[in-house]
Short mmCIF file of N, CA and C in Angstrom, two decimals:
data_model
loop_
_atom_site.label_atom_id
_atom_site.label_comp_id
_atom_site.label_asym_id
_atom_site.label_seq_id
_atom_site.Cartn_x
_atom_site.Cartn_y
_atom_site.Cartn_z
N MET A 1 -4.54 -26.28 13.62
CA MET A 1 -4.58 -25.86 12.22
C MET A 1 -3.92 -24.49 12.08
N LYS A 2 -3.07 -24.34 11.09
CA LYS A 2 -2.36 -23.08 10.89
C LYS A 2 -3.27 -22.04 10.26
N SER A 3 -3.16 -20.82 10.79
CA SER A 3 -3.85 -19.70 10.14
C SER A 3 -2.81 -19.00 9.28
N GLU A 4 -3.23 -18.64 8.07
CA GLU A 4 -2.29 -18.07 7.12
C GLU A 4 -2.99 -16.98 6.31
N LYS A 5 -2.29 -15.85 6.13
CA LYS A 5 -2.82 -14.82 5.24
C LYS A 5 -1.67 -14.08 4.59
N ILE A 6 -1.99 -13.51 3.43
CA ILE A 6 -1.01 -12.73 2.68
C ILE A 6 -1.50 -11.29 2.66
N ILE A 7 -0.57 -10.36 2.92
CA ILE A 7 -0.89 -8.93 2.93
C ILE A 7 -0.05 -8.23 1.88
N LEU A 8 -0.73 -7.48 1.01
CA LEU A 8 -0.08 -6.65 0.00
C LEU A 8 -0.05 -5.22 0.53
N GLY A 9 1.13 -4.62 0.57
CA GLY A 9 1.27 -3.23 0.98
C GLY A 9 1.68 -2.39 -0.21
N ILE A 10 1.07 -1.22 -0.33
CA ILE A 10 1.37 -0.34 -1.47
C ILE A 10 1.67 1.07 -1.00
N ASP A 11 2.74 1.63 -1.54
CA ASP A 11 3.08 3.04 -1.39
C ASP A 11 2.80 3.67 -2.75
N PRO A 12 1.63 4.29 -2.92
CA PRO A 12 1.27 4.79 -4.24
C PRO A 12 2.09 6.01 -4.64
N GLY A 13 2.31 6.15 -5.91
CA GLY A 13 3.02 7.31 -6.42
C GLY A 13 2.89 7.36 -7.92
N THR A 14 3.05 8.54 -8.49
CA THR A 14 2.96 8.66 -9.94
C THR A 14 4.35 8.66 -10.59
N THR A 15 5.39 8.64 -9.78
CA THR A 15 6.75 8.50 -10.28
C THR A 15 7.23 7.07 -10.02
N ILE A 16 7.03 6.63 -8.77
CA ILE A 16 7.37 5.26 -8.38
C ILE A 16 6.26 4.75 -7.47
N MET A 17 5.74 3.56 -7.77
CA MET A 17 4.80 2.90 -6.86
C MET A 17 5.57 1.76 -6.21
N GLY A 18 5.72 1.83 -4.90
CA GLY A 18 6.41 0.78 -4.18
C GLY A 18 5.41 -0.23 -3.65
N PHE A 19 5.81 -1.50 -3.60
CA PHE A 19 4.92 -2.51 -3.04
C PHE A 19 5.72 -3.62 -2.38
N GLY A 20 5.08 -4.26 -1.42
CA GLY A 20 5.70 -5.37 -0.72
C GLY A 20 4.64 -6.35 -0.28
N LEU A 21 5.03 -7.59 -0.16
CA LEU A 21 4.12 -8.65 0.26
C LEU A 21 4.73 -9.42 1.41
N ILE A 22 3.89 -9.71 2.39
CA ILE A 22 4.29 -10.59 3.49
C ILE A 22 3.25 -11.69 3.63
N LYS A 23 3.71 -12.82 4.14
CA LYS A 23 2.81 -13.91 4.50
C LYS A 23 2.85 -14.00 6.02
N VAL A 24 1.69 -14.14 6.61
CA VAL A 24 1.61 -14.28 8.06
C VAL A 24 1.09 -15.69 8.35
N VAL A 25 1.93 -16.49 9.01
CA VAL A 25 1.55 -17.85 9.39
C VAL A 25 1.57 -17.91 10.92
N ASP A 26 0.41 -18.17 11.48
CA ASP A 26 0.27 -18.20 12.96
C ASP A 26 0.89 -16.95 13.61
N LYS A 27 0.55 -15.81 13.09
CA LYS A 27 0.97 -14.49 13.60
C LYS A 27 2.45 -14.19 13.39
N LYS A 28 3.16 -15.06 12.67
CA LYS A 28 4.58 -14.83 12.39
C LYS A 28 4.73 -14.37 10.95
N MET A 29 5.43 -13.24 10.77
CA MET A 29 5.61 -12.67 9.43
C MET A 29 6.73 -13.36 8.66
N GLN A 30 6.47 -13.53 7.36
CA GLN A 30 7.49 -14.03 6.45
C GLN A 30 7.54 -13.09 5.25
N PHE A 31 8.73 -12.68 4.88
CA PHE A 31 8.91 -11.82 3.71
C PHE A 31 8.62 -12.62 2.45
N MET A 32 7.87 -12.01 1.52
CA MET A 32 7.61 -12.64 0.23
C MET A 32 8.32 -11.89 -0.90
N GLN A 33 8.01 -10.59 -1.01
CA GLN A 33 8.56 -9.83 -2.13
C GLN A 33 8.46 -8.34 -1.85
N LEU A 34 9.36 -7.57 -2.45
CA LEU A 34 9.20 -6.13 -2.53
C LEU A 34 9.78 -5.69 -3.85
N ASN A 35 9.17 -4.65 -4.41
CA ASN A 35 9.62 -4.15 -5.71
C ASN A 35 8.96 -2.81 -5.95
N GLU A 36 9.19 -2.28 -7.12
CA GLU A 36 8.57 -0.99 -7.45
C GLU A 36 8.21 -0.96 -8.93
N LEU A 37 7.22 -0.17 -9.21
CA LEU A 37 6.79 0.08 -10.58
C LEU A 37 7.32 1.46 -10.93
N MET A 38 8.24 1.50 -11.90
CA MET A 38 8.86 2.77 -12.30
C MET A 38 7.98 3.45 -13.34
N LEU A 39 7.56 4.68 -13.05
CA LEU A 39 6.64 5.40 -13.92
C LEU A 39 7.24 6.69 -14.47
N LYS A 40 8.49 6.98 -14.15
CA LYS A 40 9.14 8.23 -14.55
C LYS A 40 9.15 8.44 -16.06
N LYS A 41 9.30 7.34 -16.79
CA LYS A 41 9.48 7.47 -18.25
C LYS A 41 8.18 7.77 -19.00
N TYR A 42 7.06 7.74 -18.30
CA TYR A 42 5.78 8.01 -18.96
C TYR A 42 5.35 9.45 -18.69
N ASP A 43 5.03 10.17 -19.75
CA ASP A 43 4.60 11.57 -19.61
C ASP A 43 3.10 11.69 -19.37
N ASP A 44 2.32 10.81 -19.97
CA ASP A 44 0.86 10.88 -19.89
C ASP A 44 0.38 10.40 -18.51
N PRO A 45 -0.25 11.28 -17.72
CA PRO A 45 -0.69 10.88 -16.38
C PRO A 45 -1.73 9.76 -16.40
N TYR A 46 -2.51 9.66 -17.48
CA TYR A 46 -3.53 8.62 -17.56
C TYR A 46 -2.91 7.25 -17.85
N VAL A 47 -1.82 7.25 -18.58
CA VAL A 47 -1.08 6.00 -18.82
C VAL A 47 -0.51 5.51 -17.48
N LYS A 48 0.02 6.44 -16.67
CA LYS A 48 0.55 6.07 -15.36
C LYS A 48 -0.53 5.42 -14.50
N LEU A 49 -1.73 6.02 -14.47
CA LEU A 49 -2.82 5.47 -13.67
C LEU A 49 -3.22 4.09 -14.16
N LYS A 50 -3.26 3.92 -15.48
CA LYS A 50 -3.59 2.62 -16.07
C LYS A 50 -2.56 1.57 -15.65
N LEU A 51 -1.27 1.93 -15.68
CA LEU A 51 -0.21 1.01 -15.31
C LEU A 51 -0.28 0.65 -13.82
N ILE A 52 -0.61 1.61 -12.97
CA ILE A 52 -0.77 1.35 -11.54
C ILE A 52 -1.89 0.34 -11.33
N PHE A 53 -3.01 0.57 -12.00
CA PHE A 53 -4.15 -0.35 -11.87
C PHE A 53 -3.76 -1.75 -12.35
N GLU A 54 -3.16 -1.83 -13.53
CA GLU A 54 -2.81 -3.13 -14.11
C GLU A 54 -1.78 -3.88 -13.25
N ARG A 55 -0.78 -3.17 -12.75
CA ARG A 55 0.26 -3.83 -11.93
C ARG A 55 -0.34 -4.32 -10.62
N THR A 56 -1.23 -3.53 -10.02
CA THR A 56 -1.87 -3.94 -8.76
C THR A 56 -2.73 -5.18 -8.99
N VAL A 57 -3.51 -5.19 -10.06
CA VAL A 57 -4.33 -6.37 -10.39
C VAL A 57 -3.42 -7.58 -10.64
N GLU A 58 -2.31 -7.37 -11.34
CA GLU A 58 -1.37 -8.45 -11.61
C GLU A 58 -0.81 -9.03 -10.31
N LEU A 59 -0.45 -8.16 -9.37
CA LEU A 59 0.06 -8.62 -8.07
C LEU A 59 -1.01 -9.44 -7.34
N ILE A 60 -2.25 -8.96 -7.39
CA ILE A 60 -3.35 -9.66 -6.72
C ILE A 60 -3.59 -11.01 -7.37
N ASP A 61 -3.60 -11.05 -8.69
CA ASP A 61 -3.84 -12.31 -9.40
C ASP A 61 -2.69 -13.30 -9.24
N THR A 62 -1.48 -12.80 -9.03
CA THR A 62 -0.32 -13.66 -8.86
C THR A 62 -0.19 -14.20 -7.44
N TYR A 63 -0.33 -13.31 -6.44
CA TYR A 63 -0.05 -13.69 -5.06
C TYR A 63 -1.30 -13.96 -4.22
N HIS A 64 -2.45 -13.60 -4.71
CA HIS A 64 -3.74 -13.82 -4.02
C HIS A 64 -3.73 -13.32 -2.56
N PRO A 65 -3.42 -12.03 -2.37
CA PRO A 65 -3.43 -11.51 -1.00
C PRO A 65 -4.84 -11.54 -0.41
N ASP A 66 -4.88 -11.71 0.89
CA ASP A 66 -6.16 -11.70 1.61
C ASP A 66 -6.57 -10.29 1.97
N GLU A 67 -5.57 -9.41 2.13
CA GLU A 67 -5.82 -8.03 2.54
C GLU A 67 -4.81 -7.12 1.86
N MET A 68 -5.19 -5.84 1.77
CA MET A 68 -4.30 -4.86 1.15
C MET A 68 -4.21 -3.63 2.07
N ALA A 69 -2.99 -3.17 2.28
CA ALA A 69 -2.75 -1.97 3.07
C ALA A 69 -2.11 -0.93 2.16
N ILE A 70 -2.58 0.30 2.27
CA ILE A 70 -2.08 1.34 1.37
C ILE A 70 -1.76 2.60 2.17
N GLU A 71 -0.66 3.24 1.81
CA GLU A 71 -0.30 4.48 2.49
C GLU A 71 -1.22 5.59 1.98
N ALA A 72 -1.85 6.29 2.91
CA ALA A 72 -2.75 7.39 2.58
C ALA A 72 -1.94 8.62 2.21
N PRO A 73 -2.48 9.47 1.33
CA PRO A 73 -1.75 10.69 0.99
C PRO A 73 -1.63 11.59 2.23
N PHE A 74 -0.50 12.25 2.35
CA PHE A 74 -0.32 13.19 3.43
C PHE A 74 -0.57 14.60 2.90
N PHE A 75 -0.89 15.49 3.78
CA PHE A 75 -1.23 16.84 3.36
C PHE A 75 0.03 17.68 3.24
N GLY A 76 0.36 18.02 2.01
CA GLY A 76 1.54 18.83 1.76
C GLY A 76 1.15 20.21 1.27
N LYS A 77 2.16 20.97 0.92
CA LYS A 77 1.91 22.34 0.45
C LYS A 77 1.49 22.38 -1.01
N ASN A 78 1.93 21.40 -1.79
CA ASN A 78 1.65 21.41 -3.22
C ASN A 78 0.36 20.65 -3.51
N VAL A 79 -0.69 21.38 -3.83
CA VAL A 79 -2.01 20.80 -4.06
C VAL A 79 -1.99 19.88 -5.28
N GLN A 80 -1.28 20.27 -6.34
CA GLN A 80 -1.21 19.44 -7.55
C GLN A 80 -0.59 18.07 -7.26
N SER A 81 0.47 18.07 -6.47
CA SER A 81 1.12 16.81 -6.10
C SER A 81 0.16 15.92 -5.30
N MET A 82 -0.57 16.55 -4.40
CA MET A 82 -1.53 15.78 -3.60
C MET A 82 -2.63 15.17 -4.47
N LEU A 83 -3.11 15.93 -5.44
CA LEU A 83 -4.14 15.41 -6.34
C LEU A 83 -3.62 14.21 -7.12
N LYS A 84 -2.41 14.32 -7.63
CA LYS A 84 -1.80 13.21 -8.38
C LYS A 84 -1.64 11.98 -7.50
N LEU A 85 -1.15 12.20 -6.28
CA LEU A 85 -0.96 11.10 -5.35
C LEU A 85 -2.30 10.46 -4.98
N GLY A 86 -3.31 11.29 -4.77
CA GLY A 86 -4.65 10.77 -4.44
C GLY A 86 -5.23 9.93 -5.56
N ARG A 87 -4.97 10.34 -6.79
CA ARG A 87 -5.44 9.55 -7.94
C ARG A 87 -4.73 8.20 -7.98
N ALA A 88 -3.42 8.21 -7.77
CA ALA A 88 -2.64 6.97 -7.78
C ALA A 88 -3.16 6.03 -6.69
N GLN A 89 -3.42 6.59 -5.52
CA GLN A 89 -3.93 5.79 -4.41
C GLN A 89 -5.30 5.23 -4.76
N GLY A 90 -6.16 6.06 -5.32
CA GLY A 90 -7.51 5.64 -5.68
C GLY A 90 -7.52 4.52 -6.70
N VAL A 91 -6.63 4.60 -7.67
CA VAL A 91 -6.55 3.57 -8.71
C VAL A 91 -6.07 2.24 -8.10
N ALA A 92 -5.08 2.30 -7.21
CA ALA A 92 -4.60 1.07 -6.55
C ALA A 92 -5.71 0.47 -5.68
N MET A 93 -6.43 1.34 -4.97
CA MET A 93 -7.55 0.86 -4.15
C MET A 93 -8.62 0.22 -5.03
N ALA A 94 -8.93 0.86 -6.15
CA ALA A 94 -9.94 0.33 -7.07
C ALA A 94 -9.54 -1.05 -7.58
N ALA A 95 -8.25 -1.25 -7.84
CA ALA A 95 -7.77 -2.56 -8.29
C ALA A 95 -8.04 -3.62 -7.22
N GLY A 96 -7.73 -3.28 -5.97
CA GLY A 96 -8.01 -4.22 -4.88
C GLY A 96 -9.49 -4.50 -4.72
N LEU A 97 -10.27 -3.45 -4.74
CA LEU A 97 -11.72 -3.59 -4.57
C LEU A 97 -12.34 -4.37 -5.73
N SER A 98 -11.77 -4.21 -6.93
CA SER A 98 -12.31 -4.94 -8.08
C SER A 98 -12.11 -6.44 -7.94
N ARG A 99 -11.16 -6.84 -7.09
CA ARG A 99 -10.89 -8.26 -6.84
C ARG A 99 -11.40 -8.69 -5.45
N GLN A 100 -12.26 -7.84 -4.85
CA GLN A 100 -12.84 -8.13 -3.54
C GLN A 100 -11.81 -8.27 -2.42
N ILE A 101 -10.73 -7.53 -2.51
CA ILE A 101 -9.70 -7.55 -1.47
C ILE A 101 -9.99 -6.40 -0.50
N PRO A 102 -10.14 -6.68 0.80
CA PRO A 102 -10.34 -5.59 1.75
C PRO A 102 -9.12 -4.66 1.76
N VAL A 103 -9.38 -3.35 1.72
CA VAL A 103 -8.34 -2.34 1.65
C VAL A 103 -8.38 -1.48 2.91
N THR A 104 -7.21 -1.24 3.50
CA THR A 104 -7.11 -0.36 4.66
C THR A 104 -6.04 0.68 4.39
N GLU A 105 -6.36 1.95 4.68
CA GLU A 105 -5.41 3.05 4.51
C GLU A 105 -4.74 3.34 5.85
N TYR A 106 -3.47 3.70 5.77
CA TYR A 106 -2.72 4.12 6.96
C TYR A 106 -1.99 5.42 6.64
N LEU A 107 -2.03 6.34 7.57
CA LEU A 107 -1.26 7.57 7.43
C LEU A 107 0.23 7.25 7.54
N PRO A 108 1.07 8.00 6.83
CA PRO A 108 2.52 7.73 6.89
C PRO A 108 3.06 7.70 8.32
N LYS A 109 2.61 8.61 9.17
CA LYS A 109 3.09 8.64 10.56
C LYS A 109 2.70 7.36 11.31
N LYS A 110 1.51 6.84 11.03
CA LYS A 110 1.05 5.61 11.69
C LYS A 110 1.92 4.43 11.26
N ILE A 111 2.27 4.38 9.97
CA ILE A 111 3.12 3.30 9.47
C ILE A 111 4.50 3.39 10.12
N LYS A 112 5.08 4.59 10.12
CA LYS A 112 6.41 4.77 10.73
C LYS A 112 6.39 4.41 12.21
N MET A 113 5.32 4.81 12.91
CA MET A 113 5.19 4.52 14.33
C MET A 113 5.11 3.01 14.57
N ALA A 114 4.35 2.30 13.71
CA ALA A 114 4.21 0.85 13.86
C ALA A 114 5.54 0.13 13.64
N ILE A 115 6.35 0.63 12.71
CA ILE A 115 7.59 -0.06 12.36
C ILE A 115 8.73 0.31 13.30
N THR A 116 8.89 1.62 13.58
CA THR A 116 10.07 2.06 14.35
C THR A 116 9.75 2.57 15.75
N GLY A 117 8.47 2.82 16.02
CA GLY A 117 8.12 3.41 17.31
C GLY A 117 8.19 4.92 17.30
N ASN A 118 8.53 5.50 16.14
CA ASN A 118 8.65 6.95 16.01
C ASN A 118 7.96 7.38 14.71
N GLY A 119 6.90 8.17 14.84
CA GLY A 119 6.14 8.63 13.68
C GLY A 119 6.89 9.59 12.77
N ASN A 120 8.05 10.06 13.21
CA ASN A 120 8.85 10.99 12.39
C ASN A 120 10.11 10.34 11.84
N SER A 121 10.15 9.02 11.83
CA SER A 121 11.33 8.30 11.31
C SER A 121 11.57 8.61 9.85
N SER A 122 12.81 8.47 9.44
CA SER A 122 13.16 8.65 8.02
C SER A 122 12.86 7.36 7.27
N LYS A 123 12.84 7.45 5.94
CA LYS A 123 12.66 6.26 5.09
C LYS A 123 13.76 5.24 5.39
N GLU A 124 14.98 5.73 5.60
CA GLU A 124 16.12 4.86 5.87
C GLU A 124 15.93 4.09 7.19
N GLN A 125 15.43 4.78 8.22
CA GLN A 125 15.20 4.12 9.51
C GLN A 125 14.13 3.04 9.39
N VAL A 126 13.07 3.34 8.64
CA VAL A 126 12.00 2.36 8.42
C VAL A 126 12.57 1.15 7.67
N ALA A 127 13.35 1.40 6.62
CA ALA A 127 13.94 0.32 5.83
C ALA A 127 14.86 -0.56 6.68
N LYS A 128 15.69 0.04 7.51
CA LYS A 128 16.61 -0.71 8.36
C LYS A 128 15.85 -1.58 9.36
N MET A 129 14.77 -1.04 9.92
CA MET A 129 13.97 -1.81 10.88
C MET A 129 13.29 -2.99 10.18
N LEU A 130 12.78 -2.76 8.95
CA LEU A 130 12.18 -3.85 8.19
C LEU A 130 13.22 -4.92 7.87
N GLN A 131 14.43 -4.49 7.55
CA GLN A 131 15.52 -5.42 7.27
C GLN A 131 15.75 -6.32 8.48
N SER A 132 15.72 -5.73 9.66
CA SER A 132 15.91 -6.48 10.89
C SER A 132 14.72 -7.39 11.19
N LEU A 133 13.50 -6.86 11.07
CA LEU A 133 12.29 -7.62 11.38
C LEU A 133 12.09 -8.82 10.46
N LEU A 134 12.40 -8.64 9.17
CA LEU A 134 12.09 -9.67 8.18
C LEU A 134 13.32 -10.42 7.67
N GLY A 135 14.49 -10.06 8.19
CA GLY A 135 15.72 -10.75 7.79
C GLY A 135 16.11 -10.52 6.34
N LEU A 136 15.90 -9.30 5.85
CA LEU A 136 16.26 -8.98 4.47
C LEU A 136 17.78 -8.88 4.36
N LYS A 137 18.34 -9.52 3.34
CA LYS A 137 19.79 -9.48 3.16
C LYS A 137 20.28 -8.10 2.71
N THR A 138 19.58 -7.52 1.75
CA THR A 138 19.96 -6.20 1.24
C THR A 138 18.73 -5.32 1.14
N LEU A 139 18.97 -4.03 1.02
CA LEU A 139 17.88 -3.07 0.83
C LEU A 139 17.94 -2.53 -0.59
N PRO A 140 16.79 -2.21 -1.17
CA PRO A 140 16.79 -1.67 -2.53
C PRO A 140 17.36 -0.26 -2.57
N LYS A 141 17.75 0.17 -3.77
CA LYS A 141 18.31 1.51 -3.96
C LYS A 141 17.24 2.57 -3.64
N ASN A 142 16.06 2.40 -4.23
CA ASN A 142 14.93 3.30 -3.92
C ASN A 142 14.16 2.70 -2.75
N LEU A 143 13.73 3.54 -1.85
CA LEU A 143 13.05 3.02 -0.66
C LEU A 143 11.53 3.07 -0.76
N ASP A 144 11.01 3.29 -1.97
CA ASP A 144 9.56 3.26 -2.15
C ASP A 144 9.02 1.85 -1.93
N SER A 145 9.80 0.84 -2.33
CA SER A 145 9.36 -0.54 -2.14
C SER A 145 9.33 -0.90 -0.66
N THR A 146 10.30 -0.40 0.12
CA THR A 146 10.25 -0.68 1.56
C THR A 146 9.10 0.07 2.22
N ASP A 147 8.71 1.21 1.66
CA ASP A 147 7.52 1.92 2.18
C ASP A 147 6.26 1.09 1.94
N GLY A 148 6.18 0.44 0.79
CA GLY A 148 5.04 -0.45 0.51
C GLY A 148 5.05 -1.64 1.46
N LEU A 149 6.23 -2.22 1.65
CA LEU A 149 6.37 -3.33 2.59
C LEU A 149 6.00 -2.90 4.00
N ALA A 150 6.39 -1.68 4.37
CA ALA A 150 6.07 -1.16 5.71
C ALA A 150 4.56 -1.06 5.91
N ALA A 151 3.82 -0.70 4.87
CA ALA A 151 2.36 -0.63 4.98
C ALA A 151 1.79 -2.01 5.30
N ALA A 152 2.33 -3.05 4.66
CA ALA A 152 1.87 -4.42 4.92
C ALA A 152 2.19 -4.84 6.35
N VAL A 153 3.40 -4.55 6.81
CA VAL A 153 3.81 -4.91 8.17
C VAL A 153 2.97 -4.14 9.20
N CYS A 154 2.76 -2.85 8.95
CA CYS A 154 1.91 -2.04 9.82
C CYS A 154 0.52 -2.66 9.93
N HIS A 155 -0.02 -3.10 8.80
CA HIS A 155 -1.35 -3.71 8.80
C HIS A 155 -1.35 -4.99 9.65
N HIS A 156 -0.32 -5.78 9.52
CA HIS A 156 -0.21 -7.00 10.34
C HIS A 156 -0.17 -6.62 11.83
N PHE A 157 0.65 -5.63 12.18
CA PHE A 157 0.76 -5.22 13.58
C PHE A 157 -0.56 -4.68 14.12
N ASN A 158 -1.40 -4.14 13.24
CA ASN A 158 -2.68 -3.58 13.66
C ASN A 158 -3.84 -4.55 13.50
N SER A 159 -3.56 -5.78 13.09
CA SER A 159 -4.63 -6.77 12.94
C SER A 159 -5.30 -7.01 14.28
N GLY A 160 -6.61 -6.97 14.24
CA GLY A 160 -7.38 -7.20 15.47
C GLY A 160 -7.55 -5.96 16.32
N LYS A 161 -6.87 -4.88 15.96
CA LYS A 161 -7.03 -3.62 16.69
C LYS A 161 -7.97 -2.72 15.91
N THR A 162 -8.53 -1.77 16.58
CA THR A 162 -9.32 -0.77 15.87
C THR A 162 -8.36 0.10 15.10
N VAL A 163 -8.62 0.26 13.84
CA VAL A 163 -7.71 0.99 12.95
C VAL A 163 -8.18 2.43 12.79
N ALA A 164 -7.24 3.36 12.93
CA ALA A 164 -7.57 4.78 12.78
C ALA A 164 -7.81 5.13 11.31
N GLY A 165 -7.20 4.35 10.42
CA GLY A 165 -7.40 4.59 8.99
C GLY A 165 -8.77 4.11 8.56
N LYS A 166 -9.08 4.28 7.29
CA LYS A 166 -10.36 3.84 6.77
C LYS A 166 -10.17 2.48 6.12
N SER A 167 -11.17 1.63 6.28
CA SER A 167 -11.11 0.29 5.72
C SER A 167 -12.36 0.04 4.88
N TYR A 168 -12.16 -0.55 3.71
CA TYR A 168 -13.28 -0.83 2.81
C TYR A 168 -13.21 -2.29 2.39
N THR A 169 -14.36 -2.97 2.42
CA THR A 169 -14.39 -4.37 2.00
C THR A 169 -14.88 -4.52 0.57
N GLY A 170 -15.32 -3.46 -0.03
CA GLY A 170 -15.79 -3.49 -1.42
C GLY A 170 -16.36 -2.14 -1.79
N TRP A 171 -16.84 -2.04 -3.01
CA TRP A 171 -17.39 -0.76 -3.48
C TRP A 171 -18.57 -0.33 -2.63
N GLU A 172 -19.40 -1.27 -2.24
CA GLU A 172 -20.59 -0.93 -1.45
C GLU A 172 -20.18 -0.27 -0.13
N ALA A 173 -19.18 -0.83 0.52
CA ALA A 173 -18.69 -0.27 1.79
C ALA A 173 -18.07 1.10 1.57
N PHE A 174 -17.32 1.25 0.48
CA PHE A 174 -16.71 2.54 0.17
C PHE A 174 -17.78 3.60 -0.02
N VAL A 175 -18.81 3.29 -0.81
CA VAL A 175 -19.89 4.25 -1.08
C VAL A 175 -20.62 4.59 0.22
N LYS A 176 -20.88 3.59 1.03
CA LYS A 176 -21.60 3.80 2.29
C LYS A 176 -20.83 4.74 3.22
N GLN A 177 -19.50 4.60 3.26
CA GLN A 177 -18.68 5.42 4.15
C GLN A 177 -18.32 6.78 3.54
N ASN A 178 -18.64 6.97 2.27
CA ASN A 178 -18.28 8.21 1.59
C ASN A 178 -19.45 8.79 0.80
N GLU A 179 -20.64 8.75 1.39
CA GLU A 179 -21.85 9.19 0.69
C GLU A 179 -21.75 10.62 0.16
N LYS A 180 -21.07 11.49 0.89
CA LYS A 180 -20.94 12.89 0.46
C LYS A 180 -20.06 13.04 -0.78
N ARG A 181 -19.20 12.05 -1.03
CA ARG A 181 -18.29 12.12 -2.17
C ARG A 181 -18.88 11.49 -3.43
N VAL A 182 -20.02 10.82 -3.29
CA VAL A 182 -20.62 10.12 -4.42
C VAL A 182 -21.75 10.94 -5.00
N LYS A 183 -21.66 11.19 -6.30
CA LYS A 183 -22.73 11.92 -6.99
C LYS A 183 -23.83 10.95 -7.38
N LYS A 184 -25.06 11.37 -7.13
CA LYS A 184 -26.18 10.48 -7.43
C LYS A 184 -26.98 11.01 -8.58
#
């Protein structure tokens, strides 16, 4: 009997949210889709968050992924940018959790390491390796979608392994693992 699962990968952002989907049949990856949600034209940050949530739910309702992998925010110098990115990530995670999809976060270096073998690879190197791994004919102009796809592939490569990132199977699991962050 064939084992089959679909993995949704998301690269959250408030300017561009990249996403990709793969199907895994008997441990073999098949490319399904990659695309991006363009948010540049919206000034209101709350509208952007609403659109991220709605698009993520739409992807889940359309493709019925079994699991979701998301790139975790990295620690940069600009605190405001990190806060915005964290909100975008949280909204995408909430969309997955609202549909009972297990969510796993991966640090950017972990994703790059899984795809190219080098945690300091460029976006272009990651995209080229994905093109080779999945037989993509062309690469998109913006590489945010390949970053989302890379999260899904990284998750597949880490299936069955202990994951350094955090994984949540629902709101209850999230609250249990983040008791200090929850106000009672």
